[in-house]
Amino acid sequence: MAAERQRSRAIDAILQKERDQLRKNRDPRILILGSGDSGKSTFIKQLKILHGGGYCDDERKIFRSLILENIRDSILSIVATASENGIHFTNSETKKHIDEIFAYYRVGTDEIARYKLTKQIASTIFAVWSDSEIQDVFKRRAELKASVMVPDNAQYFLGNVEKFGDMQYLPSNEDILNTRSMTTQITETIFEIEKVNYHFFDVGGQQKYRKQWTPFFDTVDSILFIASIASYDQFLTEDPSINRMVDAIQLFSEIARHPLLKHIPITLFLNKKDLFEKKVPFSDVVKHFPDFKGTAGNVKHAAKFFQKQFETECSDQNKQLFIHYTCCTDTEAMEVIVVTVIQAMLKKEFQSIGML
Ligand SMILES: Nc1nc2c(ncn2[C@@H]2O[C@H](COP(=O)(O)OP(=O)(O)OP(=O)(O)O)[C@@H](O)[C@H]2O)c(=O)[nH]1
Ligand SMILES: [Mg+2]
């Protein structure tokens, strides 16, 4: 019996040595996981800006059409939310402008919205966005019923809409970071950071794309899990009956406990902290999380509460968990975080096998 145990331990040791050897001979691999719309692809864009040579003019031009789509989706979703909730606008100019916007997006529909935004329609959209009743709809969007959710980048693009009316305008880094386009396929991007080539895998976070993730678990060195902390009052695009934060915590739990990821460290970004700080004062946490005992409107209490929820799901003492509050659209803040994260999440792992 003892001999058998000894043999089994010896085999384990050989296998571990082989795995370590394999790691030693290849670049580190980081899998970026999390629910849809949490900021995974935005983090990759940020890495491209910080460590991948940035965006050339041709690439910037390509983002223009996506921005125009995001503008259209933003304004139409807010107007639709108002209409679904029986909210009528008192300002007759606003009513006229909304009719103009509908007419604009109706003619030739997508073609126009995708490739053109006239100066005139841009200022009409801006006028509607500036209306105090529209602003009120936007602020109360979480409590109003809506068949189409107002996107998180609505404030950014509608507040800046007039500059996109100029066809010559080339999108800035900030514009690019604020665009939204759902990921459907896993993509691998390599960035050289402090002389090491890191392979980042960006996945689609919506439910139907999650089955693509598992084949990558075998060979990954570290997990970066991104959750939107601002999502506590939102529902999944793919299933409006599920609260986004509940989904993120459950998903995190599955990842933290997954047998194939047993010794894999996790870095957790509690992302969109800028939106979180703005919404907590008027979107009550307790309405969506009845267990919340903190003071209503207190950002720190709310942040602590959500952080605890994630920590509880990763209670294994042998598992490393690093948590950061982030704003993935903020290049300056992310520059510091990227280096900290890279060093912390891979140092221990690779130190033990003599790679760093
Ligand atoms: N204000 C703000 N917006 C953010 C932040 N991080 C991401 N966003 C925006 O949130 C939206 C969704 O981000 P993505 O990076 O596309 O989300 P994703 O996790 O890749 O989503 P899927 O591809 O569907 O899994 C985009 O419009 C981003 O600009 C943040 O920290 N603050
Ligand atoms: Mg994505």
Coordinates of C-alpha atoms and ligand atoms in Angstrom, one line a residue:
M1 CA 0.0 0.0 0.0
A2 CA 2.8 2.4 1.0
A3 CA 4.7 1.5 -2.1
E4 CA 1.6 2.3 -4.2
R5 CA 1.2 5.7 -2.5
Q6 CA 4.9 6.4 -3.1
R7 CA 4.5 5.5 -6.8
S8 CA 1.4 7.6 -7.2
R9 CA 3.2 10.6 -5.6
A10 CA 6.2 10.1 -7.9
I11 CA 3.9 10.1 -10.9
D12 CA 2.2 13.3 -9.7
A13 CA 5.6 14.9 -9.3
I14 CA 6.6 13.9 -12.8
L15 CA 3.4 15.3 -14.2
Q16 CA 3.8 18.6 -12.3
K17 CA 7.4 18.9 -13.5
E18 CA 6.2 18.4 -17.1
R19 CA 3.5 21.1 -16.7
D20 CA 6.1 23.5 -15.2
Q21 CA 8.5 22.7 -18.0
L22 CA 5.8 23.4 -20.5
R23 CA 5.0 26.8 -18.8
K24 CA 8.7 27.6 -18.7
N25 CA 9.0 27.1 -22.4
R26 CA 6.1 29.3 -23.4
D27 CA 4.7 32.8 -22.8
P28 CA 2.2 33.5 -20.0
R29 CA -1.4 33.2 -20.9
I30 CA -4.2 35.3 -19.3
L31 CA -7.8 34.6 -19.8
I32 CA -10.2 37.6 -19.4
L33 CA -13.6 36.4 -18.2
G34 CA -16.8 38.1 -17.0
S35 CA -20.4 38.8 -18.0
G36 CA -21.3 40.7 -21.1
D37 CA -20.7 44.5 -21.1
S38 CA -18.4 44.4 -18.1
G39 CA -15.4 45.9 -19.8
K40 CA -13.2 43.0 -21.0
S41 CA -12.7 44.3 -24.6
T42 CA -12.2 47.8 -23.2
F43 CA -9.3 46.5 -21.2
I44 CA -7.7 45.0 -24.3
K45 CA -8.2 48.4 -26.1
Q46 CA -6.5 50.0 -23.2
L47 CA -3.5 47.5 -23.5
K48 CA -3.3 48.4 -27.2
I49 CA -3.1 52.1 -26.3
L50 CA -0.6 51.6 -23.5
H51 CA 1.6 48.6 -24.8
G52 CA 0.5 47.9 -28.3
G53 CA 1.5 51.0 -30.3
G54 CA -1.9 52.6 -30.1
Y55 CA -4.4 53.1 -33.0
C56 CA -3.4 54.4 -36.4
D57 CA -5.6 56.8 -38.4
D58 CA -7.1 54.0 -40.5
E59 CA -8.2 52.1 -37.4
R60 CA -9.6 55.3 -35.9
K61 CA -11.7 55.8 -39.1
I62 CA -13.2 52.3 -38.7
F63 CA -14.4 53.2 -35.2
R64 CA -16.4 56.1 -36.6
S65 CA -19.2 53.9 -37.9
L66 CA -19.5 52.1 -34.6
I67 CA -19.7 55.4 -32.8
L68 CA -22.6 56.5 -35.0
E69 CA -24.4 53.2 -34.2
N70 CA -23.8 53.7 -30.5
I71 CA -25.2 57.3 -30.8
R72 CA -28.3 56.1 -32.6
D73 CA -28.9 53.3 -30.1
S74 CA -28.4 55.6 -27.1
I75 CA -30.8 58.3 -28.2
L76 CA -33.5 55.9 -29.4
S77 CA -33.3 53.8 -26.3
I78 CA -33.9 56.9 -24.0
V79 CA -36.7 58.2 -26.1
A80 CA -38.3 54.7 -26.1
T81 CA -37.9 54.4 -22.3
A82 CA -39.8 57.7 -22.0
S83 CA -42.5 56.6 -24.3
E84 CA -42.9 53.1 -22.7
N85 CA -43.4 54.8 -19.3
G86 CA -46.0 57.3 -20.7
I87 CA -43.7 60.3 -20.1
H88 CA -44.6 63.2 -22.4
F89 CA -42.3 66.2 -23.0
T90 CA -43.6 69.6 -22.1
N91 CA -41.1 71.5 -24.4
S92 CA -42.6 71.6 -27.9
E93 CA -39.2 72.1 -29.4
T94 CA -38.1 68.7 -27.9
K95 CA -41.2 67.0 -29.3
K96 CA -40.3 68.4 -32.8
H97 CA -36.7 67.4 -32.4
I98 CA -37.7 63.8 -31.5
D99 CA -39.9 63.6 -34.6
E100 CA -36.9 64.8 -36.7
I101 CA -34.6 62.1 -35.1
F102 CA -37.2 59.4 -35.8
A103 CA -37.5 60.6 -39.4
Y104 CA -33.7 60.6 -39.8
Y105 CA -33.2 57.1 -38.6
R106 CA -36.2 55.8 -40.6
V107 CA -35.0 56.9 -44.0
G108 CA -32.8 54.2 -45.3
T109 CA -32.4 53.2 -41.6
D110 CA -29.0 51.5 -40.9
E111 CA -27.2 52.8 -43.9
I112 CA -27.6 56.4 -42.8
A113 CA -27.0 55.9 -39.2
R114 CA -23.9 53.8 -39.9
Y115 CA -22.0 56.0 -42.2
K116 CA -23.3 59.6 -41.8
L117 CA -24.3 61.9 -39.0
T118 CA -25.1 65.4 -40.4
K119 CA -24.1 68.5 -38.3
Q120 CA -27.8 69.3 -38.2
I121 CA -29.0 66.0 -36.8
A122 CA -26.1 65.9 -34.3
S123 CA -27.2 69.3 -32.8
T124 CA -30.8 68.1 -32.8
I125 CA -29.8 65.0 -30.8
F126 CA -27.8 67.2 -28.5
A127 CA -30.8 69.5 -27.9
V128 CA -33.0 66.5 -27.0
W129 CA -30.3 65.1 -24.7
S130 CA -30.0 68.5 -23.0
D131 CA -33.7 68.7 -22.2
S132 CA -34.2 68.4 -18.5
E133 CA -37.1 65.9 -18.8
I134 CA -34.8 63.6 -21.0
Q135 CA -32.1 64.0 -18.4
D136 CA -34.6 62.9 -15.8
V137 CA -35.5 59.8 -17.8
F138 CA -31.8 59.0 -18.1
K139 CA -31.2 59.4 -14.4
R140 CA -34.2 57.2 -13.5
R141 CA -33.5 54.6 -16.2
A142 CA -33.0 51.8 -13.7
E143 CA -36.4 52.2 -12.1
L144 CA -38.3 52.7 -15.4
K145 CA -39.5 49.8 -17.4
A146 CA -37.6 49.5 -20.7
S147 CA -37.7 46.9 -23.4
V148 CA -34.3 48.2 -24.8
M149 CA -31.7 49.0 -22.1
V150 CA -30.1 52.4 -22.2
P151 CA -26.4 51.6 -22.9
D152 CA -23.7 52.6 -20.4
N153 CA -21.9 54.8 -22.9
A154 CA -25.0 56.9 -23.7
Q155 CA -23.9 59.8 -21.5
Y156 CA -20.5 59.9 -23.1
F157 CA -21.6 59.8 -26.7
L158 CA -24.7 62.0 -26.4
G159 CA -22.9 64.6 -24.3
N160 CA -20.2 64.8 -27.1
V161 CA -22.5 64.1 -30.1
E162 CA -21.9 67.4 -31.8
K163 CA -18.2 66.7 -32.6
F164 CA -19.2 63.5 -34.5
G165 CA -21.3 65.6 -36.8
D166 CA -18.0 66.7 -38.4
M167 CA -17.2 64.0 -41.0
Q168 CA -13.5 64.9 -40.8
Y169 CA -13.3 64.3 -37.1
L170 CA -11.0 61.4 -36.2
P171 CA -12.1 59.4 -33.1
S172 CA -9.8 59.9 -30.1
N173 CA -8.6 57.2 -27.7
E174 CA -11.3 58.2 -25.3
D175 CA -13.9 57.9 -28.0
I176 CA -12.6 54.4 -29.0
L177 CA -12.6 53.2 -25.3
N178 CA -16.2 54.2 -24.9
T179 CA -17.5 52.4 -28.0
R180 CA -19.6 49.2 -27.4
S181 CA -19.5 46.2 -29.6
M182 CA -20.4 42.7 -28.2
T183 CA -17.7 40.0 -28.5
T184 CA -18.8 36.7 -30.0
Q185 CA -15.5 34.9 -30.6
I186 CA -12.5 34.4 -28.4
T187 CA -9.6 36.5 -29.6
E188 CA -5.9 36.3 -28.6
T189 CA -3.7 39.4 -28.5
I190 CA 0.0 39.5 -27.5
F191 CA 1.4 42.5 -25.7
E192 CA 5.0 42.9 -24.6
I193 CA 5.0 44.3 -21.1
E194 CA 8.3 44.7 -19.3
K195 CA 10.1 42.4 -21.7
V196 CA 7.6 39.5 -21.4
N197 CA 5.1 38.6 -24.1
Y198 CA 1.7 38.1 -22.5
H199 CA -1.0 36.4 -24.4
F200 CA -4.4 37.8 -23.5
F201 CA -7.6 36.0 -24.4
D202 CA -10.7 38.1 -24.6
V203 CA -14.0 36.2 -24.6
G204 CA -17.7 36.9 -25.3
G205 CA -19.4 37.3 -21.9
Q206 CA -23.0 36.8 -22.8
Q207 CA -24.5 33.5 -21.7
K208 CA -24.5 31.8 -25.1
Y209 CA -20.7 32.4 -25.6
R210 CA -19.6 31.0 -22.2
K211 CA -19.3 27.4 -23.4
Q212 CA -16.4 28.5 -25.6
W213 CA -14.4 29.3 -22.4
T214 CA -13.6 25.8 -21.0
P215 CA -11.1 24.5 -23.6
F216 CA -8.8 27.4 -22.5
F217 CA -8.8 26.5 -18.8
D218 CA -6.2 23.7 -19.3
T219 CA -3.4 26.0 -20.4
V220 CA -4.1 29.3 -18.7
D221 CA -1.7 30.8 -16.2
S222 CA -3.9 33.5 -14.7
I223 CA -7.5 34.7 -14.8
L224 CA -8.6 38.3 -15.0
F225 CA -12.3 38.5 -14.0
I226 CA -14.0 41.7 -14.9
A227 CA -17.3 42.6 -13.2
S228 CA -19.2 45.9 -13.6
I229 CA -19.8 47.2 -10.1
A230 CA -22.3 49.6 -11.6
S231 CA -24.4 46.8 -12.8
Y232 CA -26.3 46.1 -9.6
D233 CA -29.5 47.9 -10.9
Q234 CA -29.3 46.5 -14.4
F235 CA -30.5 43.3 -16.1
L236 CA -28.9 41.0 -18.6
T237 CA -29.4 41.9 -22.3
E238 CA -29.8 38.2 -23.1
D239 CA -32.2 37.5 -20.2
P240 CA -34.0 40.6 -18.6
S241 CA -35.2 38.4 -15.7
I242 CA -31.6 38.1 -14.3
N243 CA -29.9 40.9 -12.4
R244 CA -26.5 41.6 -13.9
M245 CA -24.6 41.7 -10.6
V246 CA -26.2 38.5 -9.4
D247 CA -25.1 36.9 -12.7
A248 CA -21.6 38.2 -12.3
I249 CA -21.2 36.9 -8.7
Q250 CA -22.5 33.5 -9.7
L251 CA -20.2 33.3 -12.7
F252 CA -17.3 34.4 -10.5
S253 CA -18.2 31.6 -8.1
E254 CA -18.2 29.0 -10.8
I255 CA -14.8 30.2 -12.1
A256 CA -13.2 30.4 -8.6
R257 CA -14.4 26.8 -7.8
H258 CA -13.7 25.3 -11.2
P259 CA -11.5 22.1 -10.8
L260 CA -9.4 22.9 -13.8
L261 CA -8.6 26.3 -12.4
K262 CA -7.7 25.1 -8.9
H263 CA -4.2 26.7 -8.6
I264 CA -4.8 29.5 -11.0
P265 CA -4.7 33.0 -9.4
I266 CA -7.6 35.4 -10.0
T267 CA -7.5 39.1 -10.4
L268 CA -10.9 40.7 -10.0
F269 CA -11.7 44.1 -11.5
L270 CA -14.7 45.8 -9.9
N271 CA -15.0 47.9 -13.0
K272 CA -17.0 51.0 -14.0
K273 CA -16.3 52.6 -10.7
D274 CA -17.0 56.0 -12.3
L275 CA -20.5 55.0 -13.2
F276 CA -21.0 53.4 -9.8
E277 CA -20.0 56.5 -7.9
K278 CA -22.5 58.5 -10.0
K279 CA -25.4 56.1 -9.6
V280 CA -25.2 55.0 -5.9
P281 CA -26.5 58.3 -4.5
F282 CA -29.8 58.0 -6.3
S283 CA -30.2 54.3 -7.3
D284 CA -30.8 52.5 -4.0
V285 CA -28.7 49.3 -3.6
V286 CA -31.2 47.7 -1.1
K287 CA -33.9 47.7 -3.8
H288 CA -32.0 45.1 -5.7
F289 CA -30.0 43.6 -2.8
P290 CA -32.3 43.4 0.3
D291 CA -29.3 42.1 2.4
F292 CA -27.5 45.4 2.0
K293 CA -27.3 47.0 5.5
G294 CA -25.2 50.1 4.7
T295 CA -26.4 53.7 4.4
A296 CA -28.5 54.4 1.4
G297 CA -26.5 56.5 -1.1
N298 CA -23.1 55.8 0.6
V299 CA -20.7 54.7 -2.2
K300 CA -18.1 53.2 0.2
H301 CA -20.7 51.1 2.0
A302 CA -22.0 49.9 -1.3
A303 CA -18.6 49.1 -2.7
K304 CA -17.6 47.2 0.5
F305 CA -20.8 45.2 0.3
F306 CA -20.3 44.0 -3.3
Q307 CA -16.6 43.3 -2.7
K308 CA -17.5 41.0 0.2
Q309 CA -20.0 39.1 -2.1
F310 CA -17.2 38.3 -4.5
E311 CA -14.7 37.4 -1.7
T312 CA -17.1 35.0 -0.2
E313 CA -17.2 33.0 -3.4
C314 CA -13.4 32.6 -3.4
S315 CA -12.7 31.4 0.1
D316 CA -10.1 28.7 -0.7
Q317 CA -7.0 29.7 1.3
N318 CA -4.7 28.3 -1.5
K319 CA -6.2 30.6 -4.1
Q320 CA -4.8 34.0 -4.7
L321 CA -7.3 36.7 -5.2
F322 CA -6.3 40.3 -6.1
I323 CA -9.0 42.9 -6.2
H324 CA -8.9 46.3 -7.9
Y325 CA -11.6 49.0 -8.3
T326 CA -11.1 50.2 -11.9
C327 CA -12.3 52.4 -14.6
C328 CA -11.2 50.7 -17.8
T329 CA -11.9 53.8 -19.9
D330 CA -9.4 55.9 -17.9
T331 CA -5.9 55.4 -19.6
E332 CA -3.9 57.3 -16.9
A333 CA -5.4 55.2 -14.0
M334 CA -5.1 51.9 -16.0
E335 CA -1.4 52.5 -16.8
V336 CA -0.6 52.0 -13.1
I337 CA -3.0 49.2 -12.6
V338 CA -1.8 47.1 -15.6
V339 CA 1.7 46.9 -14.3
T340 CA 0.6 46.2 -10.7
V341 CA -1.7 43.5 -12.0
I342 CA 0.8 41.8 -14.3
Q343 CA 3.5 41.7 -11.6
A344 CA 1.2 40.4 -8.8
M345 CA -0.7 37.8 -10.8
L346 CA 2.2 36.2 -12.5
K347 CA 5.1 36.8 -10.2
K348 CA 4.5 34.0 -7.7
E349 CA 3.4 31.5 -10.3
F350 CA 6.5 32.0 -12.4
Q351 CA 8.9 32.7 -9.6
S352 CA 8.3 29.2 -8.4
I353 CA 9.5 27.8 -11.7
G354 CA 12.3 30.3 -12.2
M355 CA 10.7 32.3 -15.1
L356 CA 10.8 35.7 -13.4
Ligands
LIG1 N1 -17.9 54.6 -18.0 C1 -17.3 53.4 -18.1 N2 -17.6 52.7 -19.2 C2 -16.9 51.5 -19.3 C3 -15.9 51.1 -18.4 N3 -15.4 49.9 -18.8 C4 -16.1 49.6 -20.0 N4 -17.0 50.6 -20.3 C5 -17.9 50.7 -21.4 O1 -18.8 49.6 -21.2 C6 -19.2 49.1 -22.5 C7 -18.9 47.6 -22.6 O2 -17.6 47.3 -22.6 P1 -16.9 46.0 -23.4 O3 -15.5 46.1 -23.1 O4 -17.4 46.0 -24.7 O5 -17.6 44.8 -22.6 P2 -17.3 43.3 -22.7 O6 -17.0 42.8 -21.3 O7 -16.2 43.1 -23.7 O8 -18.6 42.7 -23.2 P3 -18.9 41.4 -24.1 O9 -18.0 41.4 -25.3 O10 -20.3 41.4 -24.5 O11 -18.6 40.2 -23.2 C8 -18.4 49.9 -23.5 O12 -19.2 50.9 -24.0 C9 -17.3 50.5 -22.7 O13 -16.8 51.7 -23.2 C10 -15.6 51.9 -17.3 O14 -14.8 51.6 -16.4 N5 -16.4 53.1 -17.2
MG2 MG -16.1 42.1 -25.5

